[in-house]
PDB file of N, CA, C and O in Angstrom:
ATOM      1  N   UNK A   1      -6.726  -7.024  10.987  1.00  0.00           N
ATOM      2  CA  UNK A   1      -6.776  -7.115   9.945  1.00  0.00           C
ATOM      3  C   UNK A   1      -5.586  -7.798   9.072  1.00  0.00           C
ATOM      4  O   UNK A   1      -4.223  -7.876   9.550  1.00  0.00           O
ATOM      5  N   UNK A   2      -4.964  -9.219   8.032  1.00  0.00           N
ATOM      6  CA  UNK A   2      -4.782  -9.063   7.846  1.00  0.00           C
ATOM      7  C   UNK A   2      -4.176  -8.354   6.045  1.00  0.00           C
ATOM      8  O   UNK A   2      -5.578  -9.356   5.365  1.00  0.00           O
ATOM      9  N   UNK A   3      -3.623  -9.446   5.015  1.00  0.00           N
ATOM     10  CA  UNK A   3      -2.788  -9.064   3.843  1.00  0.00           C
ATOM     11  C   UNK A   3      -2.287 -10.711   3.407  1.00  0.00           C
ATOM     12  O   UNK A   3      -1.032 -11.272   4.441  1.00  0.00           O
ATOM     13  N   UNK A   4      -2.367 -10.920   2.635  1.00  0.00           N
ATOM     14  CA  UNK A   4      -2.668 -12.345   2.496  1.00  0.00           C
ATOM     15  C   UNK A   4      -1.634 -11.432   0.686  1.00  0.00           C
ATOM     16  O   UNK A   4      -1.562 -11.331  -0.474  1.00  0.00           O
ATOM     17  N   UNK A   5       0.183 -12.895   1.123  1.00  0.00           N
ATOM     18  CA  UNK A   5       0.624 -12.301  -0.651  1.00  0.00           C
ATOM     19  C   UNK A   5       0.774 -13.511  -0.767  1.00  0.00           C
ATOM     20  O   UNK A   5       0.679 -14.636  -0.965  1.00  0.00           O
ATOM     21  N   UNK A   6       0.523 -13.667  -2.443  1.00  0.00           N
ATOM     22  CA  UNK A   6       0.251 -14.491  -3.631  1.00  0.00           C
ATOM     23  C   UNK A   6       1.864 -14.803  -4.329  1.00  0.00           C
ATOM     24  O   UNK A   6       2.249 -14.129  -5.402  1.00  0.00           O
ATOM     25  N   UNK A   7       3.253 -15.521  -4.511  1.00  0.00           N
ATOM     26  CA  UNK A   7       3.463 -14.855  -5.844  1.00  0.00           C
ATOM     27  C   UNK A   7       4.016 -16.792  -6.147  1.00  0.00           C
ATOM     28  O   UNK A   7       3.775 -17.474  -5.585  1.00  0.00           O
ATOM     29  N   UNK A   8       3.075 -15.766  -7.439  1.00  0.00           N
ATOM     30  CA  UNK A   8       3.381 -16.993  -8.777  1.00  0.00           C
ATOM     31  C   UNK A   8       4.735 -17.338  -9.763  1.00  0.00           C
ATOM     32  O   UNK A   8       4.986 -15.848 -10.080  1.00  0.00           O
ATOM     33  N   UNK A   9       5.461 -18.477  -9.726  1.00  0.00           N
ATOM     34  CA  UNK A   9       6.497 -17.960 -10.555  1.00  0.00           C
ATOM     35  C   UNK A   9       6.097 -18.871 -11.860  1.00  0.00           C
ATOM     36  O   UNK A   9       4.814 -20.397 -11.491  1.00  0.00           O
ATOM     37  N   UNK A  10       5.762 -18.688 -13.074  1.00  0.00           N
ATOM     38  CA  UNK A  10       4.927 -19.537 -14.375  1.00  0.00           C
ATOM     39  C   UNK A  10       6.630 -19.706 -15.769  1.00  0.00           C
ATOM     40  O   UNK A  10       7.778 -18.951 -15.312  1.00  0.00           O
ATOM     41  N   UNK A  11       6.195 -20.483 -17.050  1.00  0.00           N
ATOM     42  CA  UNK A  11       6.587 -20.559 -17.462  1.00  0.00           C
ATOM     43  C   UNK A  11       7.230 -18.924 -18.729  1.00  0.00           C
ATOM     44  O   UNK A  11       7.559 -19.444 -19.507  1.00  0.00           O
ATOM     45  N   UNK A  12       5.867 -18.579 -18.596  1.00  0.00           N
ATOM     46  CA  UNK A  12       4.850 -17.141 -19.609  1.00  0.00           C
ATOM     47  C   UNK A  12       4.864 -16.346 -18.351  1.00  0.00           C
ATOM     48  O   UNK A  12       3.968 -16.259 -17.627  1.00  0.00           O
ATOM     49  N   UNK A  13       4.220 -15.500 -19.284  1.00  0.00           N
ATOM     50  CA  UNK A  13       2.949 -14.410 -18.719  1.00  0.00           C
ATOM     51  C   UNK A  13       1.614 -14.608 -19.331  1.00  0.00           C
ATOM     52  O   UNK A  13       0.512 -13.664 -19.668  1.00  0.00           O
ATOM     53  N   UNK A  14       1.252 -15.320 -20.635  1.00  0.00           N
ATOM     54  CA  UNK A  14       0.811 -15.337 -21.165  1.00  0.00           C
ATOM     55  C   UNK A  14      -0.296 -17.061 -21.079  1.00  0.00           C
ATOM     56  O   UNK A  14      -0.029 -17.976 -20.590  1.00  0.00           O
ATOM     57  N   UNK A  15      -1.173 -16.838 -20.207  1.00  0.00           N
ATOM     58  CA  UNK A  15      -1.681 -17.863 -19.665  1.00  0.00           C
ATOM     59  C   UNK A  15      -2.595 -18.766 -20.649  1.00  0.00           C
ATOM     60  O   UNK A  15      -2.253 -19.534 -19.384  1.00  0.00           O
ATOM     61  N   UNK A  16      -2.550 -18.847 -21.579  1.00  0.00           N
ATOM     62  CA  UNK A  16      -3.394 -20.097 -22.365  1.00  0.00           C
ATOM     63  C   UNK A  16      -2.297 -20.485 -22.817  1.00  0.00           C
ATOM     64  O   UNK A  16      -2.580 -21.761 -23.924  1.00  0.00           O
ATOM     65  N   UNK A  17      -0.659 -20.435 -21.929  1.00  0.00           N
ATOM     66  CA  UNK A  17       0.504 -21.052 -23.155  1.00  0.00           C
ATOM     67  C   UNK A  17       2.000 -21.396 -22.064  1.00  0.00           C
ATOM     68  O   UNK A  17       2.541 -22.443 -22.421  1.00  0.00           O
ATOM     69  N   UNK A  18       1.214 -20.861 -20.631  1.00  0.00           N
ATOM     70  CA  UNK A  18       1.886 -20.936 -19.392  1.00  0.00           C
ATOM     71  C   UNK A  18       1.859 -21.747 -18.665  1.00  0.00           C
ATOM     72  O   UNK A  18       0.245 -22.215 -18.023  1.00  0.00           O
ATOM     73  N   UNK A  19       2.696 -22.724 -17.754  1.00  0.00           N
ATOM     74  CA  UNK A  19       2.036 -23.291 -16.578  1.00  0.00           C
ATOM     75  C   UNK A  19       2.367 -22.449 -15.256  1.00  0.00           C
ATOM     76  O   UNK A  19       3.423 -21.652 -15.257  1.00  0.00           O
ATOM     77  N   UNK A  20       1.966 -23.268 -14.665  1.00  0.00           N
ATOM     78  CA  UNK A  20       2.647 -22.794 -12.677  1.00  0.00           C
ATOM     79  C   UNK A  20       3.826 -24.001 -12.800  1.00  0.00           C
ATOM     80  O   UNK A  20       3.366 -24.363 -12.957  1.00  0.00           O
ATOM     81  N   UNK A  21       4.450 -23.020 -12.607  1.00  0.00           N
ATOM     82  CA  UNK A  21       5.338 -23.529 -12.132  1.00  0.00           C
ATOM     83  C   UNK A  21       6.447 -23.711 -10.371  1.00  0.00           C
ATOM     84  O   UNK A  21       6.685 -24.511  -9.667  1.00  0.00           O
ATOM     85  N   UNK A  22       6.158 -23.381  -8.840  1.00  0.00           N
ATOM     86  CA  UNK A  22       6.445 -22.270  -7.936  1.00  0.00           C
ATOM     87  C   UNK A  22       4.901 -21.386  -7.433  1.00  0.00           C
ATOM     88  O   UNK A  22       4.569 -21.082  -8.127  1.00  0.00           O
ATOM     89  N   UNK A  23       4.837 -22.223  -5.913  1.00  0.00           N
ATOM     90  CA  UNK A  23       4.036 -21.195  -5.640  1.00  0.00           C
ATOM     91  C   UNK A  23       4.261 -20.795  -3.533  1.00  0.00           C
ATOM     92  O   UNK A  23       4.488 -21.778  -3.649  1.00  0.00           O
ATOM     93  N   UNK A  24       3.800 -19.877  -3.541  1.00  0.00           N
ATOM     94  CA  UNK A  24       4.604 -19.236  -2.470  1.00  0.00           C
ATOM     95  C   UNK A  24       3.015 -18.907  -2.001  1.00  0.00           C
ATOM     96  O   UNK A  24       2.646 -17.898  -2.352  1.00  0.00           O
ATOM     97  N   UNK A  25       2.403 -18.554  -0.330  1.00  0.00           N
ATOM     98  CA  UNK A  25       1.667 -18.096   0.568  1.00  0.00           C
ATOM     99  C   UNK A  25       2.669 -17.371   1.881  1.00  0.00           C
ATOM    100  O   UNK A  25       3.128 -17.681   2.253  1.00  0.00           O
ATOM    101  N   UNK A  26       2.504 -16.173   1.401  1.00  0.00           N
ATOM    102  CA  UNK A  26       2.864 -15.897   2.800  1.00  0.00           C
ATOM    103  C   UNK A  26       1.255 -14.242   3.484  1.00  0.00           C
ATOM    104  O   UNK A  26       0.907 -13.959   3.078  1.00  0.00           O
ATOM    105  N   UNK A  27       1.771 -14.056   5.037  1.00  0.00           N
ATOM    106  CA  UNK A  27       0.155 -13.711   5.205  1.00  0.00           C
ATOM    107  C   UNK A  27       0.886 -12.257   7.012  1.00  0.00           C
ATOM    108  O   UNK A  27       2.013 -13.024   7.269  1.00  0.00           O
ATOM    109  N   UNK A  28       1.125 -11.504   6.350  1.00  0.00           N
ATOM    110  CA  UNK A  28       1.213 -10.290   7.344  1.00  0.00           C
ATOM    111  C   UNK A  28      -0.139  -9.626   8.258  1.00  0.00           C
ATOM    112  O   UNK A  28      -0.586  -9.318   7.201  1.00  0.00           O
ATOM    113  N   UNK A  29       0.058  -8.672   9.131  1.00  0.00           N
ATOM    114  CA  UNK A  29      -1.001  -7.671   9.750  1.00  0.00           C
ATOM    115  C   UNK A  29      -0.418  -6.435   8.461  1.00  0.00           C
ATOM    116  O   UNK A  29       0.835  -6.152   8.057  1.00  0.00           O
ATOM    117  N   UNK A  30      -2.025  -6.498   8.902  1.00  0.00           N
ATOM    118  CA  UNK A  30      -1.979  -4.798   8.336  1.00  0.00           C
ATOM    119  C   UNK A  30      -0.976  -3.643   8.351  1.00  0.00           C
ATOM    120  O   UNK A  30      -0.026  -2.422   7.845  1.00  0.00           O
ATOM    121  N   UNK A  31      -0.450  -3.859  10.452  1.00  0.00           N
ATOM    122  CA  UNK A  31      -0.224  -2.854  10.644  1.00  0.00           C
ATOM    123  C   UNK A  31       1.242  -3.082  10.369  1.00  0.00           C
ATOM    124  O   UNK A  31       2.280  -2.561  10.009  1.00  0.00           O
ATOM    125  N   UNK A  32       2.239  -3.935   9.787  1.00  0.00           N
ATOM    126  CA  UNK A  32       3.027  -4.390   9.294  1.00  0.00           C
ATOM    127  C   UNK A  32       3.372  -5.181   8.057  1.00  0.00           C
ATOM    128  O   UNK A  32       3.847  -6.320   7.899  1.00  0.00           O
ATOM    129  N   UNK A  33       2.206  -4.672   7.315  1.00  0.00           N
ATOM    130  CA  UNK A  33       3.140  -6.074   6.477  1.00  0.00           C
ATOM    131  C   UNK A  33       3.955  -6.368   4.845  1.00  0.00           C
ATOM    132  O   UNK A  33       3.881  -7.586   4.943  1.00  0.00           O
ATOM    133  N   UNK A  34       4.904  -5.499   5.628  1.00  0.00           N
ATOM    134  CA  UNK A  34       6.161  -6.585   4.624  1.00  0.00           C
ATOM    135  C   UNK A  34       7.303  -6.838   6.252  1.00  0.00           C
ATOM    136  O   UNK A  34       8.438  -7.464   5.705  1.00  0.00           O
ATOM    137  N   UNK A  35       6.176  -7.425   6.771  1.00  0.00           N
ATOM    138  CA  UNK A  35       6.837  -8.207   8.352  1.00  0.00           C
ATOM    139  C   UNK A  35       6.094 -10.020   7.775  1.00  0.00           C
ATOM    140  O   UNK A  35       4.974 -10.334   8.361  1.00  0.00           O
ATOM    141  N   UNK A  36       5.963 -10.041   6.581  1.00  0.00           N
ATOM    142  CA  UNK A  36       5.628 -11.826   6.460  1.00  0.00           C
ATOM    143  C   UNK A  36       5.746 -13.109   6.744  1.00  0.00           C
ATOM    144  O   UNK A  36       6.923 -12.591   6.280  1.00  0.00           O
ATOM    145  N   UNK A  37       4.828 -13.767   6.895  1.00  0.00           N
ATOM    146  CA  UNK A  37       5.794 -14.591   7.997  1.00  0.00           C
ATOM    147  C   UNK A  37       4.636 -16.304   6.368  1.00  0.00           C
ATOM    148  O   UNK A  37       4.134 -16.137   5.980  1.00  0.00           O
ATOM    149  N   UNK A  38       5.642 -16.724   6.251  1.00  0.00           N
ATOM    150  CA  UNK A  38       5.692 -17.496   5.192  1.00  0.00           C
ATOM    151  C   UNK A  38       4.648 -19.515   5.828  1.00  0.00           C
ATOM    152  O   UNK A  38       4.496 -18.974   6.303  1.00  0.00           O
ATOM    153  N   UNK A  39       3.045 -19.851   4.919  1.00  0.00           N
ATOM    154  CA  UNK A  39       2.522 -20.684   4.895  1.00  0.00           C
ATOM    155  C   UNK A  39       2.867 -20.871   4.374  1.00  0.00           C
ATOM    156  O   UNK A  39       2.808 -22.263   5.051  1.00  0.00           O
ATOM    157  N   UNK A  40       3.340 -21.490   3.300  1.00  0.00           N
ATOM    158  CA  UNK A  40       2.533 -22.369   2.138  1.00  0.00           C
ATOM    159  C   UNK A  40       4.555 -22.178   0.781  1.00  0.00           C
ATOM    160  O   UNK A  40       4.050 -20.709   0.456  1.00  0.00           O
ATOM    161  N   UNK A  41       5.363 -22.820   0.285  1.00  0.00           N
ATOM    162  CA  UNK A  41       5.926 -23.036  -0.429  1.00  0.00           C
ATOM    163  C   UNK A  41       5.222 -24.518  -1.334  1.00  0.00           C
ATOM    164  O   UNK A  41       5.822 -25.122  -0.062  1.00  0.00           O
ATOM    165  N   UNK A  42       5.094 -24.545  -2.920  1.00  0.00           N
ATOM    166  CA  UNK A  42       5.405 -25.309  -3.421  1.00  0.00           C
ATOM    167  C   UNK A  42       6.500 -25.087  -4.621  1.00  0.00           C
ATOM    168  O   UNK A  42       5.504 -24.707  -5.669  1.00  0.00           O
ATOM    169  N   UNK A  43       6.812 -26.114  -5.311  1.00  0.00           N
ATOM    170  CA  UNK A  43       7.297 -26.113  -6.671  1.00  0.00           C
ATOM    171  C   UNK A  43       6.361 -27.573  -8.016  1.00  0.00           C
ATOM    172  O   UNK A  43       5.857 -27.635  -6.513  1.00  0.00           O
ATOM    173  N   UNK A  44       5.899 -27.088  -8.422  1.00  0.00           N
ATOM    174  CA  UNK A  44       5.399 -27.964  -8.705  1.00  0.00           C
ATOM    175  C   UNK A  44       5.358 -28.674 -10.311  1.00  0.00           C
ATOM    176  O   UNK A  44       6.082 -28.196 -10.835  1.00  0.00           O
ATOM    177  N   UNK A  45       4.701 -30.293  -9.963  1.00  0.00           N
ATOM    178  CA  UNK A  45       5.507 -30.626 -10.895  1.00  0.00           C
ATOM    179  C   UNK A  45       5.609 -30.194 -12.151  1.00  0.00           C
ATOM    180  O   UNK A  45       3.496 -29.772 -13.028  1.00  0.00           O
ATOM    181  N   UNK A  46       5.610 -30.903 -13.254  1.00  0.00           N
ATOM    182  CA  UNK A  46       5.692 -30.243 -14.675  1.00  0.00           C
ATOM    183  C   UNK A  46       6.108 -31.116 -15.761  1.00  0.00           C
ATOM    184  O   UNK A  46       7.614 -30.812 -14.828  1.00  0.00           O
ATOM    185  N   UNK A  47       5.193 -31.406 -16.777  1.00  0.00           N
ATOM    186  CA  UNK A  47       7.021 -32.726 -17.697  1.00  0.00           C
ATOM    187  C   UNK A  47       7.367 -31.678 -17.909  1.00  0.00           C
ATOM    188  O   UNK A  47       7.402 -30.670 -18.687  1.00  0.00           O
ATOM    189  N   UNK A  48       8.361 -31.898 -19.816  1.00  0.00           N
ATOM    190  CA  UNK A  48       9.621 -31.093 -20.542  1.00  0.00           C
ATOM    191  C   UNK A  48       8.172 -30.432 -21.150  1.00  0.00           C
ATOM    192  O   UNK A  48       8.263 -29.458 -21.770  1.00  0.00           O
ATOM    193  N   UNK A  49       7.587 -30.563 -21.548  1.00  0.00           N
ATOM    194  CA  UNK A  49       6.166 -31.266 -22.802  1.00  0.00           C
ATOM    195  C   UNK A  49       6.021 -29.928 -22.473  1.00  0.00           C
ATOM    196  O   UNK A  49       5.106 -28.702 -23.315  1.00  0.00           O
ATOM    197  N   UNK A  50       5.186 -29.515 -21.266  1.00  0.00           N
ATOM    198  CA  UNK A  50       4.896 -28.017 -20.450  1.00  0.00           C
ATOM    199  C   UNK A  50       5.054 -27.533 -20.505  1.00  0.00           C
ATOM    200  O   UNK A  50       4.704 -25.814 -20.011  1.00  0.00           O
ATOM    201  N   UNK A  51       6.382 -27.322 -20.660  1.00  0.00           N
ATOM    202  CA  UNK A  51       7.339 -25.647 -20.040  1.00  0.00           C
ATOM    203  C   UNK A  51       8.055 -25.523 -21.837  1.00  0.00           C
ATOM    204  O   UNK A  51       8.902 -25.160 -21.048  1.00  0.00           O
ATOM    205  N   UNK A  52       8.112 -26.619 -22.650  1.00  0.00           N
ATOM    206  CA  UNK A  52       9.007 -26.482 -23.873  1.00  0.00           C
ATOM    207  C   UNK A  52       9.228 -25.047 -24.311  1.00  0.00           C
ATOM    208  O   UNK A  52       9.843 -24.359 -25.769  1.00  0.00           O
ATOM    209  N   UNK A  53       7.769 -24.920 -24.348  1.00  0.00           N
ATOM    210  CA  UNK A  53       7.532 -22.988 -24.610  1.00  0.00           C
ATOM    211  C   UNK A  53       7.610 -21.701 -24.080  1.00  0.00           C
ATOM    212  O   UNK A  53       7.359 -21.045 -24.568  1.00  0.00           O
ATOM    213  N   UNK A  54       8.690 -21.880 -22.881  1.00  0.00           N
ATOM    214  CA  UNK A  54       9.440 -21.240 -22.897  1.00  0.00           C
ATOM    215  C   UNK A  54      10.102 -20.238 -23.454  1.00  0.00           C
ATOM    216  O   UNK A  54      10.531 -20.679 -23.972  1.00  0.00           O
ATOM    217  N   UNK A  55       9.757 -18.501 -23.730  1.00  0.00           N
ATOM    218  CA  UNK A  55      11.320 -18.308 -24.119  1.00  0.00           C
ATOM    219  C   UNK A  55      12.422 -17.604 -23.793  1.00  0.00           C
ATOM    220  O   UNK A  55      12.854 -18.403 -21.793  1.00  0.00           O
ATOM    221  N   UNK A  56      12.987 -17.719 -24.268  1.00  0.00           N
ATOM    222  CA  UNK A  56      15.246 -17.578 -23.678  1.00  0.00           C
ATOM    223  C   UNK A  56      15.379 -16.863 -22.338  1.00  0.00           C
ATOM    224  O   UNK A  56      16.053 -17.527 -22.081  1.00  0.00           O
ATOM    225  N   UNK A  57      14.257 -15.670 -23.123  1.00  0.00           N
ATOM    226  CA  UNK A  57      15.133 -15.250 -20.912  1.00  0.00           C
ATOM    227  C   UNK A  57      14.697 -15.488 -19.710  1.00  0.00           C
ATOM    228  O   UNK A  57      15.729 -16.267 -18.499  1.00  0.00           O
ATOM    229  N   UNK A  58      13.194 -16.247 -19.985  1.00  0.00           N
ATOM    230  CA  UNK A  58      12.545 -16.823 -18.851  1.00  0.00           C
ATOM    231  C   UNK A  58      13.568 -18.232 -18.744  1.00  0.00           C
ATOM    232  O   UNK A  58      13.939 -18.812 -17.623  1.00  0.00           O
ATOM    233  N   UNK A  59      14.088 -18.975 -19.638  1.00  0.00           N
ATOM    234  CA  UNK A  59      14.164 -20.500 -19.419  1.00  0.00           C
ATOM    235  C   UNK A  59      16.017 -20.530 -19.280  1.00  0.00           C
ATOM    236  O   UNK A  59      15.984 -20.902 -18.448  1.00  0.00           O
ATOM    237  N   UNK A  60      16.014 -19.439 -19.216  1.00  0.00           N
ATOM    238  CA  UNK A  60      18.138 -19.000 -18.417  1.00  0.00           C
ATOM    239  C   UNK A  60      18.296 -18.941 -17.211  1.00  0.00           C
ATOM    240  O   UNK A  60      18.379 -19.255 -16.321  1.00  0.00           O
ATOM    241  N   UNK A  61      16.436 -18.133 -16.564  1.00  0.00           N
ATOM    242  CA  UNK A  61      16.509 -17.343 -15.266  1.00  0.00           C
ATOM    243  C   UNK A  61      15.503 -18.818 -14.185  1.00  0.00           C
ATOM    244  O   UNK A  61      16.917 -19.272 -13.973  1.00  0.00           O
ATOM    245  N   UNK A  62      15.013 -19.766 -15.472  1.00  0.00           N
ATOM    246  CA  UNK A  62      14.504 -20.283 -14.492  1.00  0.00           C
ATOM    247  C   UNK A  62      15.707 -21.099 -14.779  1.00  0.00           C
ATOM    248  O   UNK A  62      16.121 -22.810 -14.077  1.00  0.00           O
ATOM    249  N   UNK A  63      16.252 -21.446 -15.352  1.00  0.00           N
ATOM    250  CA  UNK A  63      17.394 -23.105 -15.096  1.00  0.00           C
ATOM    251  C   UNK A  63      18.365 -21.896 -14.462  1.00  0.00           C
ATOM    252  O   UNK A  63      18.773 -23.100 -13.684  1.00  0.00           O
ATOM    253  N   UNK A  64      19.443 -21.223 -14.380  1.00  0.00           N
ATOM    254  CA  UNK A  64      19.427 -20.588 -13.090  1.00  0.00           C
ATOM    255  C   UNK A  64      19.443 -20.294 -11.971  1.00  0.00           C
ATOM    256  O   UNK A  64      20.701 -21.241 -11.174  1.00  0.00           O
ATOM    257  N   UNK A  65      17.781 -20.574 -11.813  1.00  0.00           N
ATOM    258  CA  UNK A  65      18.016 -20.882 -10.480  1.00  0.00           C
ATOM    259  C   UNK A  65      17.281 -22.652  -9.620  1.00  0.00           C
ATOM    260  O   UNK A  65      17.001 -22.273  -8.828  1.00  0.00           O
ATOM    261  N   UNK A  66      17.500 -22.544 -11.039  1.00  0.00           N
ATOM    262  CA  UNK A  66      17.519 -24.184 -10.683  1.00  0.00           C
ATOM    263  C   UNK A  66      16.086 -24.853 -11.087  1.00  0.00           C
ATOM    264  O   UNK A  66      15.519 -25.664 -10.429  1.00  0.00           O
ATOM    265  N   UNK A  67      14.626 -23.869 -10.829  1.00  0.00           N
ATOM    266  CA  UNK A  67      13.298 -24.196 -10.958  1.00  0.00           C
ATOM    267  C   UNK A  67      13.632 -24.899 -11.256  1.00  0.00           C
ATOM    268  O   UNK A  67      12.475 -26.434 -11.936  1.00  0.00           O
ATOM    269  N   UNK A  68      13.406 -25.362 -13.261  1.00  0.00           N
ATOM    270  CA  UNK A  68      13.103 -26.468 -14.098  1.00  0.00           C
ATOM    271  C   UNK A  68      13.127 -27.528 -13.991  1.00  0.00           C
ATOM    272  O   UNK A  68      12.557 -28.103 -13.525  1.00  0.00           O
ATOM    273  N   UNK A  69      14.576 -27.397 -13.261  1.00  0.00           N
ATOM    274  CA  UNK A  69      15.623 -28.338 -13.088  1.00  0.00           C
ATOM    275  C   UNK A  69      14.474 -29.128 -11.530  1.00  0.00           C
ATOM    276  O   UNK A  69      14.020 -30.326 -11.774  1.00  0.00           O
ATOM    277  N   UNK A  70      13.398 -28.534 -10.808  1.00  0.00           N
ATOM    278  CA  UNK A  70      13.350 -28.279  -9.684  1.00  0.00           C
ATOM    279  C   UNK A  70      11.410 -29.184 -10.578  1.00  0.00           C
ATOM    280  O   UNK A  70      10.917 -29.914  -9.308  1.00  0.00           O
ATOM    281  N   UNK A  71      10.862 -28.479 -10.712  1.00  0.00           N
ATOM    282  CA  UNK A  71       9.530 -28.967 -11.114  1.00  0.00           C
ATOM    283  C   UNK A  71      10.054 -30.238 -12.280  1.00  0.00           C
ATOM    284  O   UNK A  71       8.240 -31.142 -11.731  1.00  0.00           O
ATOM    285  N   UNK A  72       9.914 -30.832 -13.056  1.00  0.00           N
ATOM    286  CA  UNK A  72      11.007 -31.842 -13.536  1.00  0.00           C
ATOM    287  C   UNK A  72      11.642 -32.997 -12.894  1.00  0.00           C
ATOM    288  O   UNK A  72      11.390 -34.675 -13.429  1.00  0.00           O
ATOM    289  N   UNK A  73      12.014 -32.518 -11.674  1.00  0.00           N
ATOM    290  CA  UNK A  73      12.505 -33.765 -11.240  1.00  0.00           C
ATOM    291  C   UNK A  73      11.039 -34.211  -9.234  1.00  0.00           C
ATOM    292  O   UNK A  73      11.227 -35.358  -9.487  1.00  0.00           O
ATOM    293  N   UNK A  74      10.088 -33.082  -9.834  1.00  0.00           N
ATOM    294  CA  UNK A  74       8.868 -33.674  -8.543  1.00  0.00           C
ATOM    295  C   UNK A  74       8.599 -34.529  -8.726  1.00  0.00           C
ATOM    296  O   UNK A  74       8.462 -34.505 -10.601  1.00  0.00           O
ATOM    297  N   UNK A  75       7.718 -35.308  -8.923  1.00  0.00           N
ATOM    298  CA  UNK A  75       7.254 -37.155  -9.175  1.00  0.00           C
ATOM    299  C   UNK A  75       5.533 -36.872  -9.555  1.00  0.00           C
ATOM    300  O   UNK A  75       5.331 -37.659  -9.950  1.00  0.00           O
ATOM    301  N   UNK A  76       4.996 -36.205  -8.456  1.00  0.00           N
ATOM    302  CA  UNK A  76       3.795 -35.770  -8.102  1.00  0.00           C
ATOM    303  C   UNK A  76       3.102 -34.351  -8.115  1.00  0.00           C
ATOM    304  O   UNK A  76       4.553 -34.342  -6.984  1.00  0.00           O
ATOM    305  N   UNK A  77       2.777 -33.796  -8.332  1.00  0.00           N
ATOM    306  CA  UNK A  77       1.646 -33.092  -7.828  1.00  0.00           C
ATOM    307  C   UNK A  77       0.780 -32.955  -6.911  1.00  0.00           C
ATOM    308  O   UNK A  77       0.827 -34.448  -5.789  1.00  0.00           O
ATOM    309  N   UNK A  78       1.023 -32.399  -5.162  1.00  0.00           N
ATOM    310  CA  UNK A  78       0.246 -31.572  -3.589  1.00  0.00           C
ATOM    311  C   UNK A  78       0.009 -31.264  -3.491  1.00  0.00           C
ATOM    312  O   UNK A  78      -0.221 -29.882  -4.351  1.00  0.00           O
ATOM    313  N   UNK A  79      -1.396 -31.616  -2.881  1.00  0.00           N
ATOM    314  CA  UNK A  79      -2.980 -30.446  -2.656  1.00  0.00           C
ATOM    315  C   UNK A  79      -2.230 -30.519  -1.083  1.00  0.00           C
ATOM    316  O   UNK A  79      -2.242 -30.714  -0.738  1.00  0.00           O
ATOM    317  N   UNK A  80      -2.536 -28.899  -0.546  1.00  0.00           N
ATOM    318  CA  UNK A  80      -1.787 -28.508   0.858  1.00  0.00           C
ATOM    319  C   UNK A  80      -3.377 -28.032   1.258  1.00  0.00           C
ATOM    320  O   UNK A  80      -3.919 -26.980   0.736  1.00  0.00           O
ATOM    321  N   UNK A  81      -3.853 -28.559   1.726  1.00  0.00           N
ATOM    322  CA  UNK A  81      -4.387 -27.685   2.294  1.00  0.00           C
ATOM    323  C   UNK A  81      -4.683 -26.480   3.652  1.00  0.00           C
ATOM    324  O   UNK A  81      -4.155 -26.301   4.481  1.00  0.00           O
ATOM    325  N   UNK A  82      -4.371 -24.964   3.858  1.00  0.00           N
ATOM    326  CA  UNK A  82      -3.920 -24.079   4.026  1.00  0.00           C
ATOM    327  C   UNK A  82      -5.097 -23.435   4.665  1.00  0.00           C
ATOM    328  O   UNK A  82      -5.314 -22.187   5.682  1.00  0.00           O
ATOM    329  N   UNK A  83      -6.302 -23.822   5.557  1.00  0.00           N
ATOM    330  CA  UNK A  83      -6.587 -24.407   6.335  1.00  0.00           C
ATOM    331  C   UNK A  83      -6.597 -24.215   7.679  1.00  0.00           C
ATOM    332  O   UNK A  83      -5.690 -25.533   7.626  1.00  0.00           O
TER     333      UNK A  83
END
């Protein structure tokens, strides 16, 4: 049996106002759930207007870690089949 870990970074916590900035998926065996192997990771393309409503805390955090810049620098979004 496997566990699937999903991690999302977003521009906020309100789904109606926020967008996804980064997604990562890892898979682990249920016998050792903290020994997860990364399967997929991607920064999601966003335009400035879609992330302009971030609160100060989130904007500072994602500016400091470089995520906002990475989202704005991506020229296209992409789809990856995980199967």
